[in-house]
């Protein structure tokens, strides 16, 4: 059997969420999206939501201490025991190290990091289209540019982190949902 503890890494708009849902359906494992969880916390008006909202609206990263807590709590739930698709977490070196430490405490480890590769101009166009459809408050052009530079500065270095662990698979993220899904499936087998 292929990998069941996986992480989708990639710039904003690369299709992580869409592909994560395909993997959920295929493997019967949960998607763990810190972005979705944080948006839920904002909508519910919780303390975590209040702490996260300003960063999210500006397209900046929510502080590690907040996000790591959210992710750890979710990963500790029973449905993540036999596998999970991480989507949008980790995004910094500190988060990646915290994840490794948590999984080690749980007696397991990450099996594959699938990095979706796509050029920035296509992604900005895609995100601006999504902004019109979904009305996400962090999808204005300025915020999208901020999210791109945050990705390059803080998250892209994780590609090397997982390459060194020898669990990295780089996948071309441009093309139809079906085409990309097929490439990911090959990378996981
Ligand atoms: P996403 O839906 O994954 O694009 O996340 C939306 C926003 O939530 C990001 O722009 C960040 O402000 C915040 N966020 C989500 N995941 C993380 C994370 N792992 N670390 C820091 N901030 C995050």
CSV table of C-alpha atoms and ligand atoms in Angstrom, one decimal:
chain,number,residue,atom,x,y,z
A,1,UNK,CA,0.0,0.0,0.0
A,2,UNK,CA,1.1,3.6,-0.7
A,3,UNK,CA,1.6,6.4,1.7
A,4,UNK,CA,-1.3,7.4,4.0
A,5,UNK,CA,0.3,10.1,6.0
A,6,UNK,CA,0.9,12.9,3.6
A,7,UNK,CA,1.3,16.6,3.2
A,8,UNK,CA,0.3,18.8,0.3
A,9,UNK,CA,2.7,21.7,0.0
A,10,UNK,CA,2.5,24.5,-2.5
A,11,UNK,CA,1.8,28.2,-3.1
A,12,UNK,CA,-1.7,29.7,-2.6
A,13,UNK,CA,-4.0,28.7,-5.5
A,14,UNK,CA,-2.0,25.6,-6.5
A,15,UNK,CA,-5.0,23.4,-5.8
A,16,UNK,CA,-4.0,21.9,-2.5
A,17,UNK,CA,-7.6,22.0,-1.1
A,18,UNK,CA,-9.2,20.5,-4.3
A,19,UNK,CA,-6.6,17.7,-4.4
A,20,UNK,CA,-6.8,17.0,-0.7
A,21,UNK,CA,-10.5,16.3,-1.1
A,22,UNK,CA,-9.8,13.8,-3.8
A,23,UNK,CA,-7.3,12.0,-1.5
A,24,UNK,CA,-9.9,12.0,1.3
A,25,UNK,CA,-12.4,10.3,-1.0
A,26,UNK,CA,-9.8,7.8,-2.3
A,27,UNK,CA,-8.2,6.8,0.9
A,28,UNK,CA,-10.9,7.5,3.5
A,29,UNK,CA,-8.6,9.6,5.6
A,30,UNK,CA,-9.3,13.1,6.9
A,31,UNK,CA,-8.1,16.4,5.4
A,32,UNK,CA,-6.5,18.5,7.9
A,33,UNK,CA,-6.5,22.1,6.8
A,34,UNK,CA,-5.4,24.7,9.3
A,35,UNK,CA,-6.8,27.4,6.9
A,36,UNK,CA,-10.3,25.8,7.1
A,37,UNK,CA,-10.0,25.4,10.9
A,38,UNK,CA,-8.9,29.0,11.4
A,39,UNK,CA,-11.7,30.3,9.2
A,40,UNK,CA,-14.1,28.2,11.3
A,41,UNK,CA,-12.7,29.7,14.5
A,42,UNK,CA,-13.1,33.2,13.1
A,43,UNK,CA,-16.7,32.5,12.1
A,44,UNK,CA,-17.4,31.0,15.5
A,45,UNK,CA,-15.9,34.0,17.2
A,46,UNK,CA,-13.5,31.9,19.4
A,47,UNK,CA,-10.4,33.2,21.2
A,48,UNK,CA,-8.2,31.5,18.5
A,49,UNK,CA,-10.4,33.1,15.8
A,50,UNK,CA,-9.9,36.6,17.3
A,51,UNK,CA,-6.2,36.1,17.5
A,52,UNK,CA,-5.9,34.8,13.9
A,53,UNK,CA,-8.3,37.1,12.0
A,54,UNK,CA,-6.0,40.2,11.5
A,55,UNK,CA,-3.2,38.1,10.2
A,56,UNK,CA,-5.5,36.2,7.8
A,57,UNK,CA,-7.1,39.3,6.4
A,58,UNK,CA,-3.6,40.7,5.7
A,59,UNK,CA,-2.5,37.5,4.1
A,60,UNK,CA,0.2,37.0,6.7
A,61,UNK,CA,0.9,33.8,8.7
A,62,UNK,CA,-0.9,33.3,12.0
A,63,UNK,CA,1.8,32.9,14.7
A,64,UNK,CA,3.3,29.4,15.0
A,65,UNK,CA,2.2,29.0,18.6
A,66,UNK,CA,-1.5,29.4,17.6
A,67,UNK,CA,-1.3,27.2,14.5
A,68,UNK,CA,0.7,24.4,16.0
A,69,UNK,CA,-1.8,24.1,18.9
A,70,UNK,CA,-4.7,23.9,16.4
A,71,UNK,CA,-2.9,21.3,14.2
A,72,UNK,CA,-1.8,19.2,17.2
A,73,UNK,CA,-5.2,19.0,18.6
A,74,UNK,CA,-6.7,17.9,15.3
A,75,UNK,CA,-4.0,15.3,14.6
A,76,UNK,CA,-4.5,13.8,18.0
A,77,UNK,CA,-8.1,12.9,17.2
A,78,UNK,CA,-8.9,9.2,16.5
A,79,UNK,CA,-9.8,9.6,12.8
A,80,UNK,CA,-6.3,10.7,12.0
A,81,UNK,CA,-4.8,7.5,13.4
A,82,UNK,CA,-4.7,5.6,10.2
A,83,UNK,CA,-3.7,8.5,7.9
A,84,UNK,CA,-4.3,12.1,7.0
A,85,UNK,CA,-3.8,14.7,4.3
A,86,UNK,CA,-2.3,17.8,5.7
A,87,UNK,CA,-3.3,20.8,3.6
A,88,UNK,CA,-1.6,24.2,4.4
A,89,UNK,CA,0.2,23.0,7.4
A,90,UNK,CA,3.1,23.1,8.1
A,91,UNK,CA,4.1,26.5,6.6
A,92,UNK,CA,7.2,27.4,8.5
A,93,UNK,CA,10.3,25.5,9.7
A,94,UNK,CA,9.1,25.7,13.3
A,95,UNK,CA,5.8,24.2,12.3
A,96,UNK,CA,7.5,21.4,10.4
A,97,UNK,CA,9.7,20.6,13.4
A,98,UNK,CA,6.8,20.6,15.7
A,99,UNK,CA,4.9,18.2,13.4
A,100,UNK,CA,7.8,15.8,13.3
A,101,UNK,CA,8.1,15.9,17.1
A,102,UNK,CA,4.4,15.3,17.5
A,103,UNK,CA,4.3,12.4,15.1
A,104,UNK,CA,7.3,10.9,16.8
A,105,UNK,CA,5.6,11.1,20.2
A,106,UNK,CA,2.6,9.3,18.5
A,107,UNK,CA,5.0,6.6,17.3
A,108,UNK,CA,4.6,7.4,13.6
A,109,UNK,CA,5.9,9.8,10.9
A,110,UNK,CA,5.1,11.6,7.7
A,111,UNK,CA,5.4,9.3,4.7
A,112,UNK,CA,5.2,11.7,1.8
A,113,UNK,CA,5.3,15.5,1.0
A,114,UNK,CA,3.8,16.2,-2.3
A,115,UNK,CA,4.9,19.7,-3.5
A,116,UNK,CA,2.6,21.2,-6.2
A,117,UNK,CA,4.7,23.3,-8.6
A,118,UNK,CA,3.1,26.1,-10.5
A,119,UNK,CA,4.1,29.5,-11.9
A,120,UNK,CA,3.0,32.5,-9.9
A,121,UNK,CA,1.2,34.4,-12.7
A,122,UNK,CA,-1.2,31.5,-13.4
A,123,UNK,CA,-1.8,31.2,-9.7
A,124,UNK,CA,-2.7,34.9,-9.2
A,125,UNK,CA,-5.1,34.7,-12.1
A,126,UNK,CA,-6.7,31.6,-10.6
A,127,UNK,CA,-7.0,33.2,-7.2
A,128,UNK,CA,-8.6,36.3,-8.5
A,129,UNK,CA,-11.2,34.1,-10.2
A,130,UNK,CA,-11.8,32.2,-7.0
A,131,UNK,CA,-12.2,35.5,-5.1
A,132,UNK,CA,-15.1,36.4,-7.2
A,133,UNK,CA,-16.8,33.0,-6.8
A,134,UNK,CA,-16.2,32.4,-3.1
A,135,UNK,CA,-15.9,36.0,-1.7
A,136,UNK,CA,-12.9,35.1,0.6
A,137,UNK,CA,-11.8,38.2,2.4
A,138,UNK,CA,-8.1,37.3,1.8
A,139,UNK,CA,-8.4,37.0,-2.0
A,140,UNK,CA,-7.9,40.7,-3.0
A,141,UNK,CA,-5.0,41.3,-5.3
A,142,UNK,CA,-2.8,42.9,-2.7
A,143,UNK,CA,-3.4,40.2,-0.2
A,144,UNK,CA,-2.8,37.5,-2.8
A,145,UNK,CA,0.6,39.2,-3.6
A,146,UNK,CA,1.4,39.2,0.1
A,147,UNK,CA,0.5,35.5,0.5
A,148,UNK,CA,2.8,34.7,-2.5
A,149,UNK,CA,5.8,36.5,-1.0
A,150,UNK,CA,5.1,34.9,2.4
A,151,UNK,CA,5.0,31.5,0.7
A,152,UNK,CA,8.4,32.1,-1.0
A,153,UNK,CA,10.0,33.4,2.1
A,154,UNK,CA,8.7,31.1,4.8
A,155,UNK,CA,7.1,28.0,3.3
A,156,UNK,CA,9.1,27.2,0.1
A,157,UNK,CA,12.2,26.4,2.2
A,158,UNK,CA,10.3,23.4,3.5
A,159,UNK,CA,10.7,21.8,0.1
A,160,UNK,CA,14.4,21.3,1.0
A,161,UNK,CA,13.5,20.2,4.5
A,162,UNK,CA,11.4,17.3,3.1
A,163,UNK,CA,13.9,16.6,0.3
A,164,UNK,CA,16.5,16.0,2.9
A,165,UNK,CA,14.1,13.6,4.7
A,166,UNK,CA,13.8,11.8,1.3
A,167,UNK,CA,10.0,11.9,1.3
A,168,UNK,CA,9.5,14.7,-1.3
A,169,UNK,CA,7.7,14.3,-4.5
A,170,UNK,CA,7.4,17.4,-6.8
A,171,UNK,CA,4.3,17.4,-9.0
A,172,UNK,CA,3.3,19.7,-11.8
A,173,UNK,CA,0.3,21.5,-10.4
A,174,UNK,CA,-0.9,23.0,-13.7
A,175,UNK,CA,-3.5,21.2,-15.8
A,176,UNK,CA,-7.0,19.9,-15.1
A,177,UNK,CA,-7.9,18.6,-11.6
A,178,UNK,CA,-7.9,15.1,-13.1
A,179,UNK,CA,-4.5,15.4,-14.6
A,180,UNK,CA,-3.0,16.7,-11.4
A,181,UNK,CA,-4.8,14.0,-9.3
A,182,UNK,CA,-3.3,11.3,-11.5
A,183,UNK,CA,0.2,12.7,-11.0
A,184,UNK,CA,-0.3,12.9,-7.3
A,185,UNK,CA,-1.5,9.3,-7.2
A,186,UNK,CA,1.7,8.2,-9.0
A,187,UNK,CA,3.8,10.1,-6.6
A,188,UNK,CA,2.1,8.4,-3.6
A,189,UNK,CA,2.3,4.8,-4.9
B,1,LIG,P1,-5.2,28.7,3.5
B,1,LIG,O1,-6.7,28.5,3.4
B,1,LIG,O2,-4.5,27.4,3.8
B,1,LIG,O3,-4.7,29.4,2.3
B,1,LIG,O4,-5.0,29.6,4.8
B,1,LIG,C1,-5.6,30.9,4.8
B,1,LIG,C2,-4.9,31.8,5.9
B,1,LIG,O5,-4.9,31.2,7.1
B,1,LIG,C3,-3.4,32.0,5.6
B,1,LIG,O6,-3.2,33.0,4.7
B,1,LIG,C4,-2.9,32.3,7.0
B,1,LIG,O7,-3.2,33.6,7.4
B,1,LIG,C5,-3.7,31.3,7.8
B,1,LIG,N1,-3.0,30.0,7.9
B,1,LIG,C6,-3.5,28.8,7.5
B,1,LIG,N2,-2.6,27.8,7.8
B,1,LIG,C7,-1.6,28.4,8.4
B,1,LIG,C8,-0.3,27.9,8.9
B,1,LIG,N3,0.0,26.6,8.8
B,1,LIG,N4,0.5,28.8,9.5
B,1,LIG,C9,0.2,30.1,9.6
B,1,LIG,N5,-0.9,30.7,9.1
B,1,LIG,C10,-1.8,29.8,8.5
